[in-house]
Amino acid sequence: MQIDIKTHAHSQMIDITSQVRQLVKKSNVQNGLVHIFSMHTTAAITINDNADHAVEEDILNSINKVIPWDDQFKHMEGNSAAHIKGSLFGPSEIIPLENGSLVLGTWQGIFFCEFDGPRDRQVNVKIQADS
Ligand code: ZN
């Protein structure tokens, strides 16, 4: 299964928790694992606070300070900062599924992280039932 995402900013965190929940519901799987995978080298998947949007801003502001866009990188495409952020955050997350619900903490949400937008992006979601 796939989630299509259109990003609108150069750096952006997009809450995809509700889309993942919809795919889980559609699958009818009650117990297992949900694997969420970004098919891109300049984007990532992370889990963090989705109650206060200021957290997303703080994360992006901080990571942009740690890895500035211009830092004498060698990659010809000129977007090495986005590649580095993508690797630091990582391309995927695995979430347990119990009784049809994602096992997430109260404040946890699933985010697609754009580091070189705006672009059209795809996230693969694999739901594996317990055997
Ligand atoms: Zn590149």
PDB file of C-alpha atoms and ligand atoms in Angstrom, residues 75 77 79 83, ligand 1:
ATOM      1  CA  HIS A  75      27.687  16.228  -4.299  1.00  0.00           C
ATOM      2  CA  GLU A  77      23.208  18.004  -7.238  1.00  0.00           C
ATOM      3  CA  ASN A  79      21.397  18.933  -1.939  1.00  0.00           C
ATOM      4  CA  HIS A  83      20.670  13.551   1.977  1.00  0.00           C
TER       5      HIS A  83
HETATM    6 ZN    ZN B   1      21.251  14.673  -4.398  1.00  0.00          ZN
END
